[in-house]
PDB file of C-alpha atoms and ligand atoms in Angstrom:
ATOM      1  CA  MET A  14       0.000   0.000   0.000  1.00 97.00           C
ATOM      2  CA  ARG A  15       1.418   3.364  -1.037  1.00 98.00           C
ATOM      3  CA  TYR A  16      -0.929   6.356  -1.066  1.00 98.00           C
ATOM      4  CA  ALA A  17      -0.281   9.049  -3.656  1.00 98.00           C
ATOM      5  CA  MET A  18      -2.036  11.947  -5.335  1.00 98.00           C
ATOM      6  CA  ALA A  19      -1.958  13.163  -8.912  1.00 98.00           C
ATOM      7  CA  ILE A  20      -3.148  16.679  -9.740  1.00 98.00           C
ATOM      8  CA  ASP A  21      -3.979  17.750 -13.281  1.00 98.00           C
ATOM      9  CA  THR A  22      -2.434  21.182 -13.864  1.00 97.00           C
ATOM     10  CA  LEU A  23      -4.389  21.471 -17.119  1.00 96.00           C
ATOM     11  CA  LYS A  24      -7.726  21.160 -15.285  1.00 97.00           C
ATOM     12  CA  CYS A  25      -6.962  23.194 -12.148  1.00 97.00           C
ATOM     13  CA  VAL A  26      -8.572  26.649 -12.367  1.00 97.00           C
ATOM     14  CA  GLY A  27      -7.061  27.994  -9.137  1.00 97.00           C
ATOM     15  CA  CYS A  28     -10.415  28.361  -7.335  1.00 97.00           C
ATOM     16  CA  SER A  29      -8.956  27.338  -3.914  1.00 97.00           C
ATOM     17  CA  ASP A  30     -11.963  25.175  -3.012  1.00 98.00           C
ATOM     18  CA  CYS A  31      -9.388  22.538  -1.981  1.00 98.00           C
ATOM     19  CA  VAL A  32      -7.866  24.982   0.508  1.00 98.00           C
ATOM     20  CA  VAL A  33     -11.208  25.895   2.084  1.00 98.00           C
ATOM     21  CA  ALA A  34     -12.290  22.233   2.260  1.00 98.00           C
ATOM     22  CA  CYS A  35      -9.048  21.313   4.015  1.00 98.00           C
ATOM     23  CA  GLN A  36      -9.332  24.160   6.536  1.00 98.00           C
ATOM     24  CA  THR A  37     -12.879  23.100   7.378  1.00 98.00           C
ATOM     25  CA  GLU A  38     -12.254  19.344   7.476  1.00 98.00           C
ATOM     26  CA  ASN A  39      -9.135  19.633   9.619  1.00 98.00           C
ATOM     27  CA  ASN A  40     -10.021  22.586  11.868  1.00 97.00           C
ATOM     28  CA  VAL A  41      -7.017  24.519  10.586  1.00 98.00           C
ATOM     29  CA  PRO A  42      -6.714  27.757  12.587  1.00 97.00           C
ATOM     30  CA  GLN A  43      -7.749  30.952  10.806  1.00 96.00           C
ATOM     31  CA  GLY A  44      -4.860  32.458   8.838  1.00 96.00           C
ATOM     32  CA  TYR A  45      -3.087  29.101   8.361  1.00 97.00           C
ATOM     33  CA  CYS A  46      -3.374  26.393   5.727  1.00 97.00           C
ATOM     34  CA  ARG A  47      -2.273  22.829   5.065  1.00 98.00           C
ATOM     35  CA  ASP A  48      -2.621  23.248   1.307  1.00 98.00           C
ATOM     36  CA  TRP A  49      -2.366  26.242  -0.980  1.00 98.00           C
ATOM     37  CA  VAL A  50      -2.596  27.157  -4.665  1.00 98.00           C
ATOM     38  CA  LYS A  51       0.509  28.362  -6.441  1.00 97.00           C
ATOM     39  CA  GLU A  52       0.526  30.225  -9.764  1.00 96.00           C
ATOM     40  CA  THR A  53       3.522  30.041 -12.071  1.00 95.00           C
ATOM     41  CA  VAL A  54       4.047  31.397 -15.561  1.00 94.00           C
ATOM     42  CA  ASN A  55       5.704  28.886 -17.886  1.00 91.00           C
ATOM     43  CA  GLY A  56       7.356  29.578 -21.234  1.00 93.00           C
ATOM     44  CA  LEU A  57       8.587  32.736 -22.900  1.00 91.00           C
ATOM     45  CA  TYR A  58       6.559  35.561 -24.392  1.00 91.00           C
ATOM     46  CA  PRO A  59       4.480  35.264 -26.517  1.00 90.00           C
ATOM     47  CA  SER A  60       4.088  31.528 -25.795  1.00 92.00           C
ATOM     48  CA  VAL A  61       3.351  31.758 -22.075  1.00 93.00           C
ATOM     49  CA  GLU A  62       1.024  29.617 -19.969  1.00 91.00           C
ATOM     50  CA  LEU A  63      -0.304  30.173 -16.495  1.00 94.00           C
ATOM     51  CA  GLU A  64      -0.081  27.053 -14.328  1.00 96.00           C
ATOM     52  CA  TYR A  65      -2.149  26.636 -11.163  1.00 97.00           C
ATOM     53  CA  ARG A  66      -0.899  24.025  -8.709  1.00 97.00           C
ATOM     54  CA  SER A  67      -2.653  22.896  -5.565  1.00 98.00           C
ATOM     55  CA  GLU A  68       0.290  22.158  -3.262  1.00 98.00           C
ATOM     56  CA  ARG A  69       0.623  20.407   0.111  1.00 98.00           C
ATOM     57  CA  CYS A  70       2.970  18.032   1.940  1.00 98.00           C
ATOM     58  CA  ASN A  71       4.331  15.675  -0.706  1.00 98.00           C
ATOM     59  CA  GLN A  72       4.179  12.656   1.642  1.00 98.00           C
ATOM     60  CA  CYS A  73       7.766  12.009   0.568  1.00 98.00           C
ATOM     61  CA  GLU A  74       9.219   8.521   0.460  1.00 98.00           C
ATOM     62  CA  ASN A  75      12.528   9.889   1.729  1.00 98.00           C
ATOM     63  CA  THR A  76      11.604  12.086   4.692  1.00 98.00           C
ATOM     64  CA  PRO A  77      14.045  14.685   6.077  1.00 98.00           C
ATOM     65  CA  CYS A  78      11.254  15.854   8.401  1.00 98.00           C
ATOM     66  CA  VAL A  79      11.073  12.433  10.066  1.00 98.00           C
ATOM     67  CA  ARG A  80      14.860  12.027  10.192  1.00 98.00           C
ATOM     68  CA  THR A  81      15.427  15.366  11.890  1.00 98.00           C
ATOM     69  CA  CYS A  82      12.628  15.070  14.460  1.00 98.00           C
ATOM     70  CA  PRO A  83      14.345  14.438  17.814  1.00 98.00           C
ATOM     71  CA  THR A  84      11.344  12.942  19.607  1.00 98.00           C
ATOM     72  CA  GLY A  85       9.782  10.602  17.048  1.00 98.00           C
ATOM     73  CA  ALA A  86       6.734  12.882  16.819  1.00 98.00           C
ATOM     74  CA  SER A  87       7.066  12.941  13.023  1.00 98.00           C
ATOM     75  CA  PHE A  88       6.600   9.451  11.688  1.00 98.00           C
ATOM     76  CA  VAL A  89       5.591   7.457   8.627  1.00 98.00           C
ATOM     77  CA  SER A  90       2.184   5.865   9.042  1.00 98.00           C
ATOM     78  CA  ASP A  91       0.323   3.246   7.017  1.00 96.00           C
ATOM     79  CA  GLY A  92       0.464   3.683   3.273  1.00 97.00           C
ATOM     80  CA  GLY A  93       3.457   6.005   3.590  1.00 98.00           C
ATOM     81  CA  ILE A  94       1.452   8.923   5.028  1.00 98.00           C
ATOM     82  CA  VAL A  95       3.704  11.179   7.119  1.00 98.00           C
ATOM     83  CA  LEU A  96       2.036  12.286  10.350  1.00 98.00           C
ATOM     84  CA  VAL A  97       2.849  14.304  13.481  1.00 98.00           C
ATOM     85  CA  ASP A  98       1.973  12.952  16.928  1.00 98.00           C
ATOM     86  CA  SER A  99       1.098  16.194  18.727  1.00 97.00           C
ATOM     87  CA  ASP A 100       1.558  14.528  22.129  1.00 98.00           C
ATOM     88  CA  LYS A 101       5.220  13.909  21.295  1.00 98.00           C
ATOM     89  CA  CYS A 102       5.906  17.204  19.461  1.00 98.00           C
ATOM     90  CA  ILE A 103       7.958  19.667  21.512  1.00 98.00           C
ATOM     91  CA  GLY A 104       7.702  22.449  18.912  1.00 98.00           C
ATOM     92  CA  CYS A 105      11.430  22.627  18.195  1.00 98.00           C
ATOM     93  CA  GLY A 106      10.812  23.320  14.487  1.00 98.00           C
ATOM     94  CA  ALA A 107      13.549  21.000  13.169  1.00 98.00           C
ATOM     95  CA  CYS A 108      11.079  19.400  10.762  1.00 98.00           C
ATOM     96  CA  ILE A 109       9.959  22.785   9.429  1.00 98.00           C
ATOM     97  CA  GLU A 110      13.592  23.703   8.743  1.00 98.00           C
ATOM     98  CA  SER A 111      14.313  20.425   6.953  1.00 98.00           C
ATOM     99  CA  CYS A 112      11.261  20.328   4.660  1.00 98.00           C
ATOM    100  CA  PRO A 113      12.205  21.622   1.187  1.00 98.00           C
ATOM    101  CA  TYR A 114       8.549  22.364   0.411  1.00 98.00           C
ATOM    102  CA  ASP A 115       7.644  24.602   3.348  1.00 98.00           C
ATOM    103  CA  ALA A 116       4.784  22.196   3.953  1.00 98.00           C
ATOM    104  CA  ARG A 117       4.671  22.458   7.773  1.00 98.00           C
ATOM    105  CA  TYR A 118       3.655  25.265  10.095  1.00 98.00           C
ATOM    106  CA  PHE A 119       3.374  25.974  13.806  1.00 97.00           C
ATOM    107  CA  HIS A 120      -0.173  25.418  14.978  1.00 97.00           C
ATOM    108  CA  THR A 121      -1.547  27.862  17.540  1.00 96.00           C
ATOM    109  CA  ASP A 122      -1.225  25.055  20.127  1.00 96.00           C
ATOM    110  CA  GLY A 123       2.586  25.176  19.750  1.00 96.00           C
ATOM    111  CA  THR A 124       2.957  21.880  17.890  1.00 98.00           C
ATOM    112  CA  VAL A 125       3.669  21.387  14.206  1.00 98.00           C
ATOM    113  CA  ASP A 126       0.888  20.657  11.743  1.00 98.00           C
ATOM    114  CA  LYS A 127       0.724  19.673   8.078  1.00 98.00           C
ATOM    115  CA  CYS A 128      -1.351  17.838   5.468  1.00 98.00           C
ATOM    116  CA  THR A 129      -2.166  14.259   6.459  1.00 98.00           C
ATOM    117  CA  PHE A 130      -3.777  13.257   3.141  1.00 98.00           C
ATOM    118  CA  CYS A 131      -6.863  13.339   5.427  1.00 98.00           C
ATOM    119  CA  HIS A 132      -5.662  10.094   7.030  1.00 98.00           C
ATOM    120  CA  HIS A 133      -8.893   9.894   9.085  1.00 98.00           C
ATOM    121  CA  ARG A 134     -11.007   9.891   5.906  1.00 98.00           C
ATOM    122  CA  VAL A 135      -8.677   7.645   3.915  1.00 98.00           C
ATOM    123  CA  SER A 136      -8.744   4.987   6.654  1.00 97.00           C
ATOM    124  CA  GLU A 137     -12.544   4.907   6.152  1.00 97.00           C
ATOM    125  CA  GLY A 138     -12.110   4.389   2.413  1.00 96.00           C
ATOM    126  CA  LYS A 139     -12.922   8.015   1.501  1.00 97.00           C
ATOM    127  CA  ASP A 140     -10.883  10.448  -0.588  1.00 98.00           C
ATOM    128  CA  PRO A 141      -9.112  13.380   1.107  1.00 98.00           C
ATOM    129  CA  ALA A 142     -11.408  16.412   1.497  1.00 98.00           C
ATOM    130  CA  CYS A 143      -9.572  18.432  -1.180  1.00 98.00           C
ATOM    131  CA  VAL A 144      -9.996  15.650  -3.733  1.00 98.00           C
ATOM    132  CA  SER A 145     -13.682  15.199  -2.959  1.00 98.00           C
ATOM    133  CA  VAL A 146     -14.656  18.879  -3.410  1.00 98.00           C
ATOM    134  CA  CYS A 147     -12.604  19.871  -6.466  1.00 98.00           C
ATOM    135  CA  PRO A 148     -15.161  21.261  -8.952  1.00 98.00           C
ATOM    136  CA  THR A 149     -13.056  20.316 -11.986  1.00 98.00           C
ATOM    137  CA  LYS A 150     -12.197  16.834 -10.609  1.00 98.00           C
ATOM    138  CA  CYS A 151      -8.532  17.537 -11.229  1.00 97.00           C
ATOM    139  CA  MET A 152      -7.190  15.426  -8.331  1.00 98.00           C
ATOM    140  CA  TYR A 153      -6.744  11.669  -8.306  1.00 98.00           C
ATOM    141  CA  PHE A 154      -5.983   9.743  -5.143  1.00 98.00           C
ATOM    142  CA  GLY A 155      -5.307   6.139  -4.276  1.00 98.00           C
ATOM    143  CA  ASP A 156      -2.891   3.275  -3.829  1.00 98.00           C
ATOM    144  CA  MET A 157       0.092   3.226  -6.190  1.00 98.00           C
ATOM    145  CA  ASP A 158       0.376  -0.533  -5.620  1.00 98.00           C
ATOM    146  CA  ASP A 159      -3.096  -1.005  -7.134  1.00 98.00           C
ATOM    147  CA  PRO A 160      -2.888  -0.654 -10.938  1.00 98.00           C
ATOM    148  CA  GLU A 161      -6.628   0.055 -11.064  1.00 98.00           C
ATOM    149  CA  SER A 162      -6.583   2.943  -8.574  1.00 98.00           C
ATOM    150  CA  ASP A 163      -7.477   6.444  -9.819  1.00 97.00           C
ATOM    151  CA  VAL A 164      -3.945   7.687  -9.218  1.00 98.00           C
ATOM    152  CA  SER A 165      -2.274   4.735 -10.969  1.00 98.00           C
ATOM    153  CA  ILE A 166      -4.500   5.128 -14.025  1.00 98.00           C
ATOM    154  CA  ALA A 167      -3.907   8.909 -14.152  1.00 98.00           C
ATOM    155  CA  LEU A 168      -0.138   8.452 -14.031  1.00 98.00           C
ATOM    156  CA  LYS A 169      -0.217   5.668 -16.619  1.00 97.00           C
ATOM    157  CA  ASN A 170      -2.012   7.833 -19.159  1.00 93.00           C
ATOM    158  CA  ARG A 171      -0.270  11.191 -18.777  1.00 96.00           C
ATOM    159  CA  SER A 172       3.108  12.896 -18.482  1.00 98.00           C
ATOM    160  CA  TYR A 173       3.820  14.209 -15.010  1.00 98.00           C
ATOM    161  CA  LYS A 174       6.349  15.982 -12.828  1.00 97.00           C
ATOM    162  CA  THR A 175       7.109  16.242  -9.133  1.00 98.00           C
ATOM    163  CA  LEU A 176       8.296  19.317  -7.252  1.00 98.00           C
ATOM    164  CA  ALA A 177      12.012  19.762  -6.554  1.00 98.00           C
ATOM    165  CA  PRO A 178      12.951  16.147  -7.387  1.00 97.00           C
ATOM    166  CA  GLU A 179      16.615  17.180  -7.083  1.00 98.00           C
ATOM    167  CA  THR A 180      16.215  17.225  -3.297  1.00 98.00           C
ATOM    168  CA  GLY A 181      15.936  13.431  -3.352  1.00 98.00           C
ATOM    169  CA  THR A 182      12.771  13.350  -1.231  1.00 98.00           C
ATOM    170  CA  LYS A 183      10.807  11.223  -3.736  1.00 98.00           C
ATOM    171  CA  PRO A 184       7.528  13.153  -3.539  1.00 98.00           C
ATOM    172  CA  GLN A 185       4.269  11.219  -3.748  1.00 98.00           C
ATOM    173  CA  VAL A 186       2.244  14.148  -5.045  1.00 98.00           C
ATOM    174  CA  TYR A 187       2.457  14.182  -8.831  1.00 98.00           C
ATOM    175  CA  TYR A 188       1.473  16.959 -11.229  1.00 98.00           C
ATOM    176  CA  LEU A 189      -0.008  15.946 -14.568  1.00 98.00           C
ATOM    177  CA  VAL A 190       1.267  18.228 -17.329  1.00 95.00           C
TER     178      VAL A 190
HETATM  179  S1  LIG B 223       6.850  17.540   1.968  1.00 97.39           S
HETATM  180 FE1  LIG B 223       8.066  18.163   3.735  1.00 97.39          FE
HETATM  181  S2  LIG B 223       6.775  17.631   5.504  1.00 97.39           S
HETATM  182 FE2  LIG B 223       5.968  16.499   3.759  1.00 97.39          FE
HETATM  183  S3  LIG B 223       6.985  14.482   3.881  1.00 97.39           S
HETATM  184 FE3  LIG B 223       8.181  15.798   2.465  1.00 97.39          FE
HETATM  185  S4  LIG B 223       9.790  16.682   3.759  1.00 97.39           S
HETATM  186 FE4  LIG B 223       8.177  15.900   5.142  1.00 97.39          FE
HETATM  187  S1  LIG B 224       8.683  20.465  15.982  1.00 97.39           S
HETATM  188 FE1  LIG B 224       7.774  18.553  16.769  1.00 97.39          FE
HETATM  189  S2  LIG B 224       7.519  17.220  14.965  1.00 97.39           S
HETATM  190 FE2  LIG B 224       8.932  18.891  14.395  1.00 97.39          FE
HETATM  191  S3  LIG B 224      10.998  18.070  14.801  1.00 97.39           S
HETATM  192 FE3  LIG B 224      10.407  19.157  16.662  1.00 97.39          FE
HETATM  193  S4  LIG B 224       9.437  17.584  17.934  1.00 97.39           S
HETATM  194 FE4  LIG B 224       9.529  16.729  15.862  1.00 97.39          FE
END
């Protein structure tokens, strides 16, 4: 079992419904977010394209955040989902420093928080909240070990990229291009 997400950059319209759904589902404090939408301009004038990307923790296979955590609060859970045990987190911020994607933040309770791929929903067989609300259905989620999963099929049929692959983190959020 290896959970992953594929996001179609050609279908994303940058509406941020995924961000609002995540904040609501996960009681993210006002002014903070576990996911966000990034806009980049690709190409050179006059052949330029605007790319919207819904970004979050990449649930990396190689996890500097887990390696640098001194208490074991950051750990890899079932299906490769990286979680934070708030009871063990001492708020030292080592994981925030080591994440190349700026995917973690300090919660108002003093511990570190981040995207969990909605682990609580996934363990009930549901999609993460962001995936379930996307109006353009541009996100695909599932088990990479299952060739029939939505994410496996999406990656089989399209070209894709990951963010900052040169960091060696082996991200498990893929962007269809
Ligand atoms: S994106 Fe950052 S927080 Fe998420 S698993 Fe990778 S290194 Fe850790
Ligand atoms: S802030 Fe918490 S989760 Fe992050 S490294 Fe320190 S103890 Fe671990």
